[in-house]
PDB file of C-alpha atoms in Angstrom:
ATOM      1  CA  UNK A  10      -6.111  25.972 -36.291  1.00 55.00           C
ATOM      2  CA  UNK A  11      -5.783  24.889 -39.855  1.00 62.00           C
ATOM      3  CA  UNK A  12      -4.945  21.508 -40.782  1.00 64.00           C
ATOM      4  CA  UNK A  13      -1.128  20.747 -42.186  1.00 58.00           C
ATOM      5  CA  UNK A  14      -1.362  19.824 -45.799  1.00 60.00           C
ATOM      6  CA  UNK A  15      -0.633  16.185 -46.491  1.00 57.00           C
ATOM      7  CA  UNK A  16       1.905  15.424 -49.211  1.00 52.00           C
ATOM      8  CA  UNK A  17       1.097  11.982 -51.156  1.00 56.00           C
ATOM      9  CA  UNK A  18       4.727  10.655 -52.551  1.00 53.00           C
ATOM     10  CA  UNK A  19       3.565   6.868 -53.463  1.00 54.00           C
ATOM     11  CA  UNK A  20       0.722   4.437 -53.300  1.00 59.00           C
ATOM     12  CA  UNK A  21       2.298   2.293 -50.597  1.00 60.00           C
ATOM     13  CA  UNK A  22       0.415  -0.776 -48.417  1.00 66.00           C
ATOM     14  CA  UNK A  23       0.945  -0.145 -44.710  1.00 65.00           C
ATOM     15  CA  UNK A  24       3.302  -2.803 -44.272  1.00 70.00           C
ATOM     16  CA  UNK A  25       5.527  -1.649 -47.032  1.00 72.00           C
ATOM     17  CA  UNK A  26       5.925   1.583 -45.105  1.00 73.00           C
ATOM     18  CA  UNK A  27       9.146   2.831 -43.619  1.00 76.00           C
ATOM     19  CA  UNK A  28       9.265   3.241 -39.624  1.00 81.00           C
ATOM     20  CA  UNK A  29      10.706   6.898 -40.088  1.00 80.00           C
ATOM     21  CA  UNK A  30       9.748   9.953 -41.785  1.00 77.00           C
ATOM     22  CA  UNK A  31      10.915  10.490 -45.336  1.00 80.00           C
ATOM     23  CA  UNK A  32      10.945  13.715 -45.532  1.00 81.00           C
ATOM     24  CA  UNK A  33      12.112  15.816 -41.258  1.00 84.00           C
ATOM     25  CA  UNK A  34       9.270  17.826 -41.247  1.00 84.00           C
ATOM     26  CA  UNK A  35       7.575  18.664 -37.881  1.00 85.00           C
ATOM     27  CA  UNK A  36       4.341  19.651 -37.265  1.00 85.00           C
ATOM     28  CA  UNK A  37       4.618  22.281 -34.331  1.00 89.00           C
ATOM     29  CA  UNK A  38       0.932  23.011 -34.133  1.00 90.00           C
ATOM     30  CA  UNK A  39       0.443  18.997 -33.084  1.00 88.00           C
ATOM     31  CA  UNK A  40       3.443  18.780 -31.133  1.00 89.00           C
ATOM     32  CA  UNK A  41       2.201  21.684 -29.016  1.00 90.00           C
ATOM     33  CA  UNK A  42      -1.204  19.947 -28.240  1.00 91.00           C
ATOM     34  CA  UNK A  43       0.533  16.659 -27.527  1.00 89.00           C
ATOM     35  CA  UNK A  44       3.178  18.212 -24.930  1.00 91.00           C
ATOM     36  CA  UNK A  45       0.040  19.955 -23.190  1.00 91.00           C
ATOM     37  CA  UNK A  46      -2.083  16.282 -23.096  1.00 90.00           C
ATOM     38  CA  UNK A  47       0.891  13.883 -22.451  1.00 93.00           C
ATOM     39  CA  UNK A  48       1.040  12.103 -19.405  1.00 94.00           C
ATOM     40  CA  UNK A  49       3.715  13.470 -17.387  1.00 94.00           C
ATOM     41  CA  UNK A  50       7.211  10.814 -17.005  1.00 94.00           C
ATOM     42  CA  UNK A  51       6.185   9.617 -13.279  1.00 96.00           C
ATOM     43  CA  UNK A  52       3.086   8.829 -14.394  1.00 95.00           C
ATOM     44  CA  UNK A  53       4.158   7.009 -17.502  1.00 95.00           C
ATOM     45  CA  UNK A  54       6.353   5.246 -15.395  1.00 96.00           C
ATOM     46  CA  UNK A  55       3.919   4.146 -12.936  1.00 95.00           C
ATOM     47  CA  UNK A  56       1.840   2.750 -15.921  1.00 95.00           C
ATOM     48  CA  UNK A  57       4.853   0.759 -17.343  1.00 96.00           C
ATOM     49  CA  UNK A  58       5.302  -0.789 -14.044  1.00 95.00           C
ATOM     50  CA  UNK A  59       1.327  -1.734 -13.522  1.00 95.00           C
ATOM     51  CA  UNK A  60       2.136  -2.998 -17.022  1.00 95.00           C
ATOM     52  CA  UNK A  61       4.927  -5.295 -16.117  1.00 96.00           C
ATOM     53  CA  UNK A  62       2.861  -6.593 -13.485  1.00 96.00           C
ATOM     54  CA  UNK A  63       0.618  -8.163 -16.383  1.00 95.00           C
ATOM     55  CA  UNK A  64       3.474  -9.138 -18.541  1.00 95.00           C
ATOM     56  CA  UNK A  65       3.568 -12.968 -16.203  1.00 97.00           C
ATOM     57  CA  UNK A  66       1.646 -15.494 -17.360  1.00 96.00           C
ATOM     58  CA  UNK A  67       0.920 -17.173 -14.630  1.00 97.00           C
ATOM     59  CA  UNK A  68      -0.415 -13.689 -12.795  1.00 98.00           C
ATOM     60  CA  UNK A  69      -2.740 -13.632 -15.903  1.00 97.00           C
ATOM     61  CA  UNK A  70      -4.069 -16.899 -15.420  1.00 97.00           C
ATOM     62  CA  UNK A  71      -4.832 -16.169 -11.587  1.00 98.00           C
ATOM     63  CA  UNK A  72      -6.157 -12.519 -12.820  1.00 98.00           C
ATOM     64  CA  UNK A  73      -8.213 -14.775 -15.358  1.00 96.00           C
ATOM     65  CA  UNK A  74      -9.439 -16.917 -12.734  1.00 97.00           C
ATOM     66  CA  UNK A  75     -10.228 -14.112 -10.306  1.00 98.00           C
ATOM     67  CA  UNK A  76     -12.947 -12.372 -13.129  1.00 95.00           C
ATOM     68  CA  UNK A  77     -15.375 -15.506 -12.819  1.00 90.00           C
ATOM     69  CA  UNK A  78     -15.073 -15.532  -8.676  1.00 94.00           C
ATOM     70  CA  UNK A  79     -13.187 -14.739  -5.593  1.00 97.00           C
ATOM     71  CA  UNK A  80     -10.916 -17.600  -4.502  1.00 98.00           C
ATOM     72  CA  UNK A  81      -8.630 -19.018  -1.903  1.00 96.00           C
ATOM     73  CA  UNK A  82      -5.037 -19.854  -2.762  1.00 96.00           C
ATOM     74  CA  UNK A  83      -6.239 -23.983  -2.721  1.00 96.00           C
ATOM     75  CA  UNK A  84      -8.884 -23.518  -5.452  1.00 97.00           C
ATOM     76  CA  UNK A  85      -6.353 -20.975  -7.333  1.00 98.00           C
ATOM     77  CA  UNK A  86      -3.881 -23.882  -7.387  1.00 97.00           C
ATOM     78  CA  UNK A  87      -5.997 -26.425  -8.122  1.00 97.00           C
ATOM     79  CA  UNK A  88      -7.841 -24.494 -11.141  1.00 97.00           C
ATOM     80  CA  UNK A  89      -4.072 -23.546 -12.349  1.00 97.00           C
ATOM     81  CA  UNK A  90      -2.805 -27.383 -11.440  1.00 97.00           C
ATOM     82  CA  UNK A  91       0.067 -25.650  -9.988  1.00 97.00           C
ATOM     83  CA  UNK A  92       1.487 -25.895  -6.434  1.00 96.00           C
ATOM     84  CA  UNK A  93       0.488 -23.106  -3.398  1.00 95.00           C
ATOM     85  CA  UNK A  94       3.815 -21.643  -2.986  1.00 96.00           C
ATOM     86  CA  UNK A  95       4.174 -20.436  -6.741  1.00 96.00           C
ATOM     87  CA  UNK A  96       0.441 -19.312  -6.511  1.00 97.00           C
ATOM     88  CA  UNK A  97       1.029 -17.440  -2.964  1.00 96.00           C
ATOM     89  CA  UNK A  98       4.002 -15.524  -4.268  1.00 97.00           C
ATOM     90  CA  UNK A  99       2.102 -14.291  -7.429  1.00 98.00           C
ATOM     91  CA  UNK A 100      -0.397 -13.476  -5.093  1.00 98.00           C
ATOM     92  CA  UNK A 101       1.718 -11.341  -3.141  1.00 97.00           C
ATOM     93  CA  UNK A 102       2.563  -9.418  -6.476  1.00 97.00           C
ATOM     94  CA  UNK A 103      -0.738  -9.034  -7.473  1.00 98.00           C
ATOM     95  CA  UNK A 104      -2.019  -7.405  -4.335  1.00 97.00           C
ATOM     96  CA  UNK A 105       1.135  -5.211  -3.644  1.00 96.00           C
ATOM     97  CA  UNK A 106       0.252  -3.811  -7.099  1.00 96.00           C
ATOM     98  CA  UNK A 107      -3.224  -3.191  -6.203  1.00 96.00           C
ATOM     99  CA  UNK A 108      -4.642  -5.494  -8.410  1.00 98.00           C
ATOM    100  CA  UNK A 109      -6.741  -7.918  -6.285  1.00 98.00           C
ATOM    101  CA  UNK A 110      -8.035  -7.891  -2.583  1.00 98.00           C
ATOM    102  CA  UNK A 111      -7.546 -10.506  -0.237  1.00 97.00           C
ATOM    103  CA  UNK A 112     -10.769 -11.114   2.672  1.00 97.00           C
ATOM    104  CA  UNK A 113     -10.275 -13.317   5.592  1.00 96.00           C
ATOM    105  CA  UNK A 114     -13.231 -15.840   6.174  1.00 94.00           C
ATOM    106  CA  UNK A 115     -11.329 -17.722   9.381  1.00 94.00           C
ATOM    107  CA  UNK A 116      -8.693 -19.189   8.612  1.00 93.00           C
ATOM    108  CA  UNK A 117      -9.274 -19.111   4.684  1.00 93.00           C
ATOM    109  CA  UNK A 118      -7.989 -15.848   2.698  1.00 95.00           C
ATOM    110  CA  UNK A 119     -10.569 -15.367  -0.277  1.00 98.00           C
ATOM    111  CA  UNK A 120      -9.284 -13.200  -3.596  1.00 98.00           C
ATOM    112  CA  UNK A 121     -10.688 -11.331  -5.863  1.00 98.00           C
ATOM    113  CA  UNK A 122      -9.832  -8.295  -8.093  1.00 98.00           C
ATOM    114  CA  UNK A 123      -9.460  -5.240  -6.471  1.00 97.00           C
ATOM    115  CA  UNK A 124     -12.025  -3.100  -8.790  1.00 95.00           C
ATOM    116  CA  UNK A 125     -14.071  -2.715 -12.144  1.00 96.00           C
ATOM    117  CA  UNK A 126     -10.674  -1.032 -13.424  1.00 95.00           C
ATOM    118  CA  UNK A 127      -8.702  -4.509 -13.410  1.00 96.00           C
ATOM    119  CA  UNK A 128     -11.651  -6.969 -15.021  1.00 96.00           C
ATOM    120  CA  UNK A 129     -11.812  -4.000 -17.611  1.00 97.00           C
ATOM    121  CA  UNK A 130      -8.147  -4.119 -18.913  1.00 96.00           C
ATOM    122  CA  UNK A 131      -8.037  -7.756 -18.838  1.00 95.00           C
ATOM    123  CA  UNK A 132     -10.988  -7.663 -20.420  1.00 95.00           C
ATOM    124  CA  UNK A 133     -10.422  -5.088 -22.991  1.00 95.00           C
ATOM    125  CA  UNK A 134      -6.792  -7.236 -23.857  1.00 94.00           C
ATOM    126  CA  UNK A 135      -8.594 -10.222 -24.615  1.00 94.00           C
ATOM    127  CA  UNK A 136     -10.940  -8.437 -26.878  1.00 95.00           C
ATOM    128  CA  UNK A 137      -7.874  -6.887 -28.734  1.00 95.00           C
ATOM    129  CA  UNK A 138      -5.878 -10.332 -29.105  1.00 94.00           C
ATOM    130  CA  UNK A 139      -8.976 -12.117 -29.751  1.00 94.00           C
ATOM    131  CA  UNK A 140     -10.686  -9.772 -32.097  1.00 93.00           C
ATOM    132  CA  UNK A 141      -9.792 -11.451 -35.235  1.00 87.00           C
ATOM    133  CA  UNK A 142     -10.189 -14.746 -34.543  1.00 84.00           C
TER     134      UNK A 142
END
């Protein structure tokens, strides 16, 4: 497949760049490959949901807690200074999104993240919003 020739029209920094096209020209060849790599819509879908599960703050901050150890709900509260209840039903949203585990010890319920999958996107969005600092 041979590469679409580029067209240079001006010596332009990134942020002085427009957000669309300036001349409609569409590159079928790429277009092809992208329709026959893309996610399909329930999938995306399912992603932006997971995502909105990580858009709370205070779901973070248990999620940040959770990478160093597992935890009951008193040590979550009392490492986020913030009361059981609030903790609990973040809780409940974390683990109904399959993002931590919950293991009874008697009458203590210990979390921690569910897999190596969830410590790795927090992970890999602290090293993106950190990475220039």
């Amino acid at each position: 497949m041979e590469k679409p020739k580029m067209v240079k029209i001006m010596e332009r920094s990134a942020d002085d760049l427009p957000d669309v096209c300036e001349v409609r020209e569409t590159h079928t060849d790429y277009v092809g490959l992208v329709r026959q790599d893309m996610y399909s819509v329930d999938d995306i879908y399912d992603l932006a949901e997971l995502f909105k599960v990580f858009g709370d703050s205070t779901r973070l901050r248990i999620l940040s807690a959770l990478l160093h150890h597992e935890l009951c709900v008193c040590d979550i509260s009392d490492a986020l200074e913030m009361n059981q209840s609030a903790i609990s039903h973040q809780l409940r949203v974390l683990r109904t999104a399959g993002l931590i585990k919950v293991r009874r010890c008697g009458k203590s319920a210990f979390y921690s993240l569910d897999d190596d999958h969830v410590k790795k996107i927090i992970e890999l969005g602290f090293d993106h919003i950190l990475e220039d600092r």
